[in-house]
Amino acid sequence: MSKELTHSQRVARDLVTLIRDTLKDLPMACTEFIRAIEPTTAPLTRLGYARDLRLFFSFLSAEISEFGGFSRENWTYDQLDRISSTHIEIYMDYLSLYINENETKYSNKELGKMRKLSTLRSFFKYLFKTHRVSANVSVLVDMPKRHEKPILRLEIDEMARLLDLVESGDALTERQKTWHEYTKNRDLCMLTLFLGTGIRVSECVGIDIDDIDFENNSFLVTRKGGNQVILYFPDEVADIMRSYMAWRREQQTLPGHENALFLSMQKRRITTRAVENMVKKYALQAAPLKKRMSPHKLRSTFGTNLYQETGDIYLVADVLGHSDVNTTRRHYADMSDERRRMAAKSVTLRSDPAPKDDPE
């Protein structure tokens, strides 16, 4: 009997199926490119590349007359060699607003355009390196300038208010309160895990019951690239997890979901979308001014707090699973906000008035 696949293995298998379906109508060169990067990339990364390439070739066929109506068979290497930097520049402008085949409008801002151009750069780099085209025209197109946005994270009082709200159910709607008694242990456990360890939402939903080790306050997670690592959680998180685990072991599940740590209302492994909706539901009440709160912002909260406590950027990068410490520095350890607060406290508009003499 073959060994049952883990959650991460099932997700990877499903992603491979999606990649193959996406490539069916694309030039053969796209399939060769995706196959070439398979050893060094995760399935989710390759799916993103495949979808970006599908959009690019759809644009060429629909918007550039010399490539009008091209099918998979038309895209020979000679045809690919006719794609110019001007075509890519037009494509970048097209991404600002376009309509797909279902008449749905889409728009890409800086980050979306940067990712799609990065895909084309990788694709054309591969074509040029393997002598399939005569030049790498993608490098002639400038990468869009990225404007940094302030890091969105919870303050200490907001974290406490968030967790208190989960426990009490106060401020929830009557409809939300109907299932709050069932979900509050699960929600509290997930939120403390985000805030106490900085894991990604995909890592959270993939945790199995067997991955938890209370003797060492640790658990096994599968990172984005597929590597498995052991992370540790503080005693405060351990207490909440033990309470949740006692409740979880009494729950019935659908076949195939028996070992999932976190369950949905449908008795199956919870999805990332459900976790995102859960975080947003509570955060809107605990921190109403921070409307874009998400599991990733809770990860930012943990990363920033850890850096403030330790000052060790490499420790933060290791715990968060970043291969490049610059990613950590840019997204989770930016102290400019703290410096701006210090600046505000350092400026005095009027000197304090001299104390009055005590009349007595």
Coordinates of C-alpha atoms in Angstrom, one line a residue:
M1 CA 0.0 0.0 0.0
S2 CA 1.4 3.4 -1.0
K3 CA 2.0 5.9 1.8
E4 CA -0.6 8.6 2.2
L5 CA 0.4 12.0 1.0
T6 CA 0.9 14.8 3.4
H7 CA -1.0 18.0 3.0
S8 CA 2.0 19.8 1.4
Q9 CA 2.5 17.0 -1.0
R10 CA -1.2 17.0 -2.1
V11 CA -1.0 20.8 -2.6
A12 CA 2.2 20.4 -4.7
R13 CA 0.5 17.7 -6.8
D14 CA -2.5 19.8 -7.5
L15 CA -0.3 22.8 -8.4
V16 CA 1.6 20.6 -10.9
T17 CA -1.8 19.7 -12.5
L18 CA -2.7 23.4 -12.8
I19 CA 0.7 24.2 -14.3
R20 CA 0.2 21.6 -17.0
D21 CA -3.3 22.8 -17.8
T22 CA -2.0 26.4 -18.1
L23 CA 0.8 25.5 -20.5
K24 CA -1.5 23.6 -22.9
D25 CA -2.2 26.6 -25.1
L26 CA 1.2 28.3 -24.7
P27 CA 4.2 28.1 -27.0
M28 CA 6.3 25.0 -26.5
A29 CA 9.2 27.3 -25.4
C30 CA 7.1 28.1 -22.3
T31 CA 6.8 24.4 -21.4
E32 CA 10.6 24.0 -21.9
F33 CA 11.3 27.1 -19.7
I34 CA 9.0 25.8 -16.8
R35 CA 10.6 22.4 -17.1
A36 CA 14.1 23.9 -16.9
I37 CA 13.4 25.9 -13.7
E38 CA 11.6 22.9 -12.0
P39 CA 14.7 21.8 -9.9
T40 CA 15.2 25.3 -8.4
T41 CA 11.6 26.6 -7.9
A42 CA 8.5 25.7 -5.9
P43 CA 5.3 24.6 -7.7
L44 CA 3.5 27.8 -6.7
T45 CA 6.3 29.9 -8.2
R46 CA 6.1 28.0 -11.5
L47 CA 2.3 28.3 -11.6
G48 CA 2.7 32.1 -11.2
Y49 CA 5.3 32.1 -14.1
A50 CA 3.0 30.1 -16.3
R51 CA 0.0 32.3 -15.6
D52 CA 2.1 35.4 -16.3
L53 CA 3.3 34.0 -19.6
R54 CA -0.3 33.1 -20.5
L55 CA -1.3 36.7 -20.0
F56 CA 1.7 38.0 -22.0
F57 CA 1.0 35.8 -25.1
S58 CA -2.7 36.5 -24.9
F59 CA -1.8 40.2 -25.0
L60 CA 0.5 39.7 -28.0
S61 CA -2.2 37.8 -29.9
A62 CA -5.0 40.2 -29.1
E63 CA -3.2 43.6 -29.1
I64 CA -0.2 43.3 -31.5
S65 CA -1.2 43.0 -35.2
E66 CA 1.8 41.1 -36.4
F67 CA 1.1 38.4 -33.8
G68 CA -2.7 38.5 -34.3
G69 CA -4.5 35.2 -33.8
F70 CA -1.3 33.2 -33.1
S71 CA -1.9 29.7 -31.7
R72 CA 0.5 27.4 -29.9
E73 CA 1.8 26.0 -33.2
N74 CA 2.5 29.5 -34.7
W75 CA 5.0 30.4 -32.0
T76 CA 8.2 29.1 -33.5
Y77 CA 11.6 30.3 -32.2
D78 CA 11.8 32.7 -35.2
Q79 CA 8.5 34.2 -34.1
L80 CA 9.7 34.6 -30.5
D81 CA 12.8 36.4 -31.9
R82 CA 10.5 39.0 -33.4
I83 CA 9.2 40.1 -29.9
S84 CA 10.9 43.4 -29.2
S85 CA 11.4 45.6 -26.1
T86 CA 8.8 47.9 -27.5
H87 CA 6.2 45.1 -27.4
I88 CA 7.1 44.5 -23.7
E89 CA 6.8 48.3 -23.0
I90 CA 3.3 48.3 -24.6
Y91 CA 2.5 45.3 -22.5
M92 CA 3.5 47.0 -19.3
D93 CA 1.2 49.9 -20.1
Y94 CA -1.6 47.4 -21.0
L95 CA -1.3 45.9 -17.5
S96 CA -2.5 49.2 -16.0
L97 CA -6.0 48.3 -17.2
Y98 CA -7.2 45.3 -19.3
I99 CA -10.3 43.2 -19.8
N100 CA -10.1 39.4 -19.9
E101 CA -12.2 37.1 -22.0
N102 CA -15.0 37.1 -19.4
E103 CA -15.2 40.9 -19.7
T104 CA -13.7 41.4 -16.2
K105 CA -11.6 44.4 -15.7
Y106 CA -8.1 44.0 -14.1
S107 CA -5.4 46.5 -13.2
N108 CA -1.9 46.0 -11.9
K109 CA 0.0 48.5 -9.8
E110 CA 3.7 48.7 -9.3
L111 CA 4.2 45.3 -7.5
G112 CA 2.1 43.4 -10.0
K113 CA 3.9 44.9 -13.0
M114 CA 7.3 44.2 -11.3
R115 CA 6.4 40.6 -10.9
K116 CA 5.2 40.1 -14.4
L117 CA 8.3 41.8 -15.9
S118 CA 10.5 39.7 -13.7
T119 CA 8.8 36.6 -15.2
L120 CA 9.5 37.9 -18.7
R121 CA 13.1 38.6 -17.8
S122 CA 13.5 35.0 -16.5
F123 CA 11.8 33.6 -19.6
F124 CA 13.9 35.6 -22.1
K125 CA 17.1 35.0 -20.2
Y126 CA 16.4 31.3 -20.6
L127 CA 15.6 31.7 -24.3
F128 CA 18.8 33.7 -24.9
K129 CA 21.0 31.4 -22.8
T130 CA 19.8 28.3 -24.7
H131 CA 20.3 30.1 -28.1
R132 CA 16.6 30.0 -28.9
V133 CA 16.5 33.8 -29.6
S134 CA 19.3 36.2 -30.7
A135 CA 18.9 38.7 -27.9
N136 CA 17.4 39.2 -24.4
V137 CA 15.2 42.1 -25.2
S138 CA 13.5 42.1 -21.7
V139 CA 16.6 43.7 -20.1
L140 CA 16.0 46.8 -22.2
V141 CA 12.8 47.5 -20.3
D142 CA 13.2 49.3 -17.1
M143 CA 11.7 47.8 -14.0
P144 CA 8.8 49.9 -12.5
K145 CA 9.9 52.0 -9.6
R146 CA 8.5 50.7 -6.4
H147 CA 7.2 53.2 -3.8
E148 CA 7.6 51.9 -0.3
K149 CA 4.4 51.7 1.8
P150 CA 4.4 52.0 5.6
I151 CA 4.6 48.6 7.4
L152 CA 1.2 47.7 8.7
R153 CA 1.4 45.9 12.0
L154 CA -0.4 45.7 15.4
E155 CA 0.7 47.6 18.4
I156 CA 0.9 45.9 21.8
D157 CA -2.5 47.2 22.9
E158 CA -4.1 46.2 19.6
M159 CA -2.7 42.6 19.9
A160 CA -4.2 42.3 23.4
R161 CA -7.5 43.7 22.2
L162 CA -7.6 41.3 19.3
L163 CA -7.1 38.3 21.5
D164 CA -9.5 39.5 24.1
L165 CA -12.1 40.0 21.4
V166 CA -11.7 36.4 20.2
E167 CA -12.2 35.1 23.7
S168 CA -15.2 37.2 24.5
G169 CA -17.0 37.5 21.2
D170 CA -17.9 41.1 22.0
A171 CA -18.6 43.4 19.1
L172 CA -19.3 40.5 16.7
T173 CA -22.6 40.5 14.9
E174 CA -25.4 38.3 16.0
R175 CA -24.9 36.0 13.1
Q176 CA -21.2 35.7 13.9
K177 CA -21.9 35.0 17.5
T178 CA -24.0 31.9 16.5
W179 CA -20.9 29.9 15.7
H180 CA -18.4 31.8 17.9
E181 CA -18.5 29.2 20.7
Y182 CA -17.5 26.6 18.2
T183 CA -14.7 28.5 16.5
K184 CA -13.2 30.7 19.3
N185 CA -10.7 28.1 20.5
R186 CA -9.5 27.4 17.0
D187 CA -9.3 31.2 16.1
L188 CA -7.5 32.0 19.3
C189 CA -5.0 29.3 18.7
M190 CA -4.3 30.4 15.2
L191 CA -4.0 34.1 16.1
T192 CA -1.6 33.4 18.9
L193 CA 0.4 31.1 16.6
F194 CA 0.7 33.9 14.0
L195 CA 1.7 36.5 16.6
G196 CA 4.0 34.2 18.6
T197 CA 5.9 32.5 15.7
G198 CA 5.4 34.5 12.6
I199 CA 4.4 31.6 10.4
R200 CA 2.8 32.1 7.0
V201 CA -0.9 31.3 6.5
S202 CA 0.0 28.5 4.1
E203 CA 2.2 27.0 6.8
C204 CA -0.5 27.4 9.4
V205 CA -3.2 25.5 7.4
G206 CA -0.7 22.7 6.6
I207 CA 0.1 21.8 10.2
D208 CA -1.0 18.3 11.3
I209 CA -1.7 17.2 14.8
D210 CA 1.3 14.9 14.7
D211 CA 3.6 17.9 13.9
I212 CA 3.1 19.4 17.5
D213 CA 5.7 18.5 20.2
F214 CA 4.6 20.0 23.6
E215 CA 7.7 18.5 25.3
N216 CA 9.9 21.0 23.4
N217 CA 7.2 23.6 22.6
S218 CA 7.9 23.0 18.9
F219 CA 6.2 22.1 15.7
L220 CA 7.1 21.1 12.1
V221 CA 6.3 23.4 9.2
T222 CA 6.8 23.1 5.5
R223 CA 8.2 26.3 4.1
K224 CA 7.3 27.9 0.7
G225 CA 10.1 26.1 -1.1
G226 CA 9.1 22.7 0.3
N227 CA 11.8 22.5 3.0
Q228 CA 10.7 21.4 6.4
V229 CA 11.9 23.1 9.6
I230 CA 11.2 23.0 13.3
L231 CA 9.9 26.2 14.9
Y232 CA 9.4 26.9 18.6
F233 CA 6.6 28.7 20.4
P234 CA 6.6 30.5 23.8
D235 CA 4.8 29.2 26.9
E236 CA 1.9 31.5 26.4
V237 CA 1.2 30.0 23.0
A238 CA 1.7 26.5 24.4
D239 CA -1.0 27.0 27.0
I240 CA -3.5 28.1 24.4
M241 CA -2.5 25.3 22.0
R242 CA -2.9 22.6 24.7
S243 CA -6.4 23.9 25.5
Y244 CA -7.3 23.8 21.8
M245 CA -5.7 20.4 21.2
A246 CA -8.0 18.9 23.9
W247 CA -11.0 20.3 22.1
R248 CA -9.7 19.3 18.7
R249 CA -9.2 15.6 19.5
E250 CA -12.9 15.3 20.3
Q251 CA -13.9 16.6 16.9
Q252 CA -15.1 14.3 14.0
T253 CA -13.7 15.0 10.6
L254 CA -14.3 14.1 7.0
P255 CA -12.2 11.3 5.6
G256 CA -8.7 12.5 4.6
H257 CA -8.8 15.3 7.2
E258 CA -8.3 13.4 10.4
N259 CA -4.8 14.7 11.1
A260 CA -5.4 18.3 10.2
L261 CA -4.8 20.6 13.2
F262 CA -7.2 23.3 12.2
L263 CA -10.6 22.5 10.9
S264 CA -13.3 24.5 9.1
M265 CA -17.0 24.4 10.0
Q266 CA -17.3 21.7 7.3
K267 CA -15.1 19.4 9.3
R268 CA -12.3 19.5 6.8
R269 CA -8.8 21.2 6.8
I270 CA -9.3 24.9 6.9
T271 CA -8.3 26.9 3.8
T272 CA -6.1 30.0 3.6
R273 CA -9.1 32.1 2.4
A274 CA -11.0 31.1 5.5
V275 CA -8.1 32.1 7.7
E276 CA -7.7 35.4 5.9
N277 CA -11.4 36.1 6.4
M278 CA -11.2 35.2 10.1
V279 CA -8.2 37.6 10.7
K280 CA -10.0 40.4 8.9
K281 CA -13.2 39.8 10.9
Y282 CA -11.5 40.3 14.3
A283 CA -9.0 42.9 13.2
L284 CA -11.8 45.2 11.9
Q285 CA -13.1 45.4 15.5
A286 CA -9.8 45.4 17.4
A287 CA -7.9 47.8 15.1
P288 CA -10.6 49.5 12.9
L289 CA -8.1 52.0 11.3
K290 CA -6.0 49.1 9.9
K291 CA -8.5 47.9 7.3
R292 CA -5.9 45.8 5.4
M293 CA -5.0 43.6 8.3
S294 CA -4.2 40.0 7.2
P295 CA -2.2 36.9 8.4
H296 CA 0.8 38.4 6.6
K297 CA 0.5 41.6 8.6
L298 CA 0.4 39.5 11.8
R299 CA 3.7 37.9 10.5
S300 CA 5.0 41.5 10.1
T301 CA 4.0 42.2 13.7
F302 CA 5.9 39.2 15.0
G303 CA 9.0 40.0 12.9
T304 CA 9.1 43.6 13.9
N305 CA 8.6 42.8 17.6
L306 CA 11.3 40.2 17.5
Y307 CA 13.8 42.6 15.9
Q308 CA 12.9 45.3 18.5
E309 CA 13.6 42.9 21.3
T310 CA 16.8 41.3 19.9
G311 CA 18.3 43.7 17.4
D312 CA 19.4 40.6 15.5
I313 CA 18.3 40.8 11.9
Y314 CA 19.8 37.4 11.0
L315 CA 17.8 35.7 13.8
V316 CA 14.6 37.3 12.4
A317 CA 15.4 36.2 8.9
D318 CA 16.1 32.6 10.1
V319 CA 12.9 32.4 12.1
L320 CA 10.8 33.8 9.3
G321 CA 12.4 31.6 6.7
H322 CA 13.9 34.3 4.5
S323 CA 16.8 33.3 2.3
D324 CA 17.8 36.9 1.7
V325 CA 18.2 39.0 4.8
N326 CA 17.5 42.2 2.8
T327 CA 13.9 40.9 2.5
T328 CA 13.7 40.8 6.3
R329 CA 15.3 44.2 6.6
R330 CA 12.9 45.8 4.1
H331 CA 9.6 44.3 5.2
Y332 CA 9.9 43.4 8.9
A333 CA 12.7 45.3 10.5
D334 CA 12.1 48.8 9.3
M335 CA 12.6 51.0 12.3
S336 CA 11.9 54.4 10.6
D337 CA 8.5 54.6 12.2
E338 CA 10.0 54.2 15.6
R339 CA 12.6 56.9 14.8
R340 CA 9.8 59.2 13.6
R341 CA 8.0 58.8 16.9
M342 CA 11.3 59.6 18.7
A343 CA 11.7 62.7 16.6
A344 CA 8.2 63.9 17.6
K345 CA 9.0 63.5 21.3
S346 CA 12.3 65.4 20.9
V347 CA 10.8 68.6 19.6
T348 CA 9.6 71.2 22.2
L349 CA 7.5 74.2 21.0
R350 CA 7.3 75.9 24.4
S351 CA 9.5 75.3 27.4
D352 CA 7.6 74.1 30.4
P353 CA 6.4 77.0 32.6
A354 CA 8.3 77.4 35.9
P355 CA 6.5 75.8 38.7
K356 CA 4.5 78.1 40.9
D357 CA 5.4 78.6 44.5
D358 CA 3.4 76.4 46.9
P359 CA 1.0 78.9 48.7
E360 CA 1.4 76.8 51.8

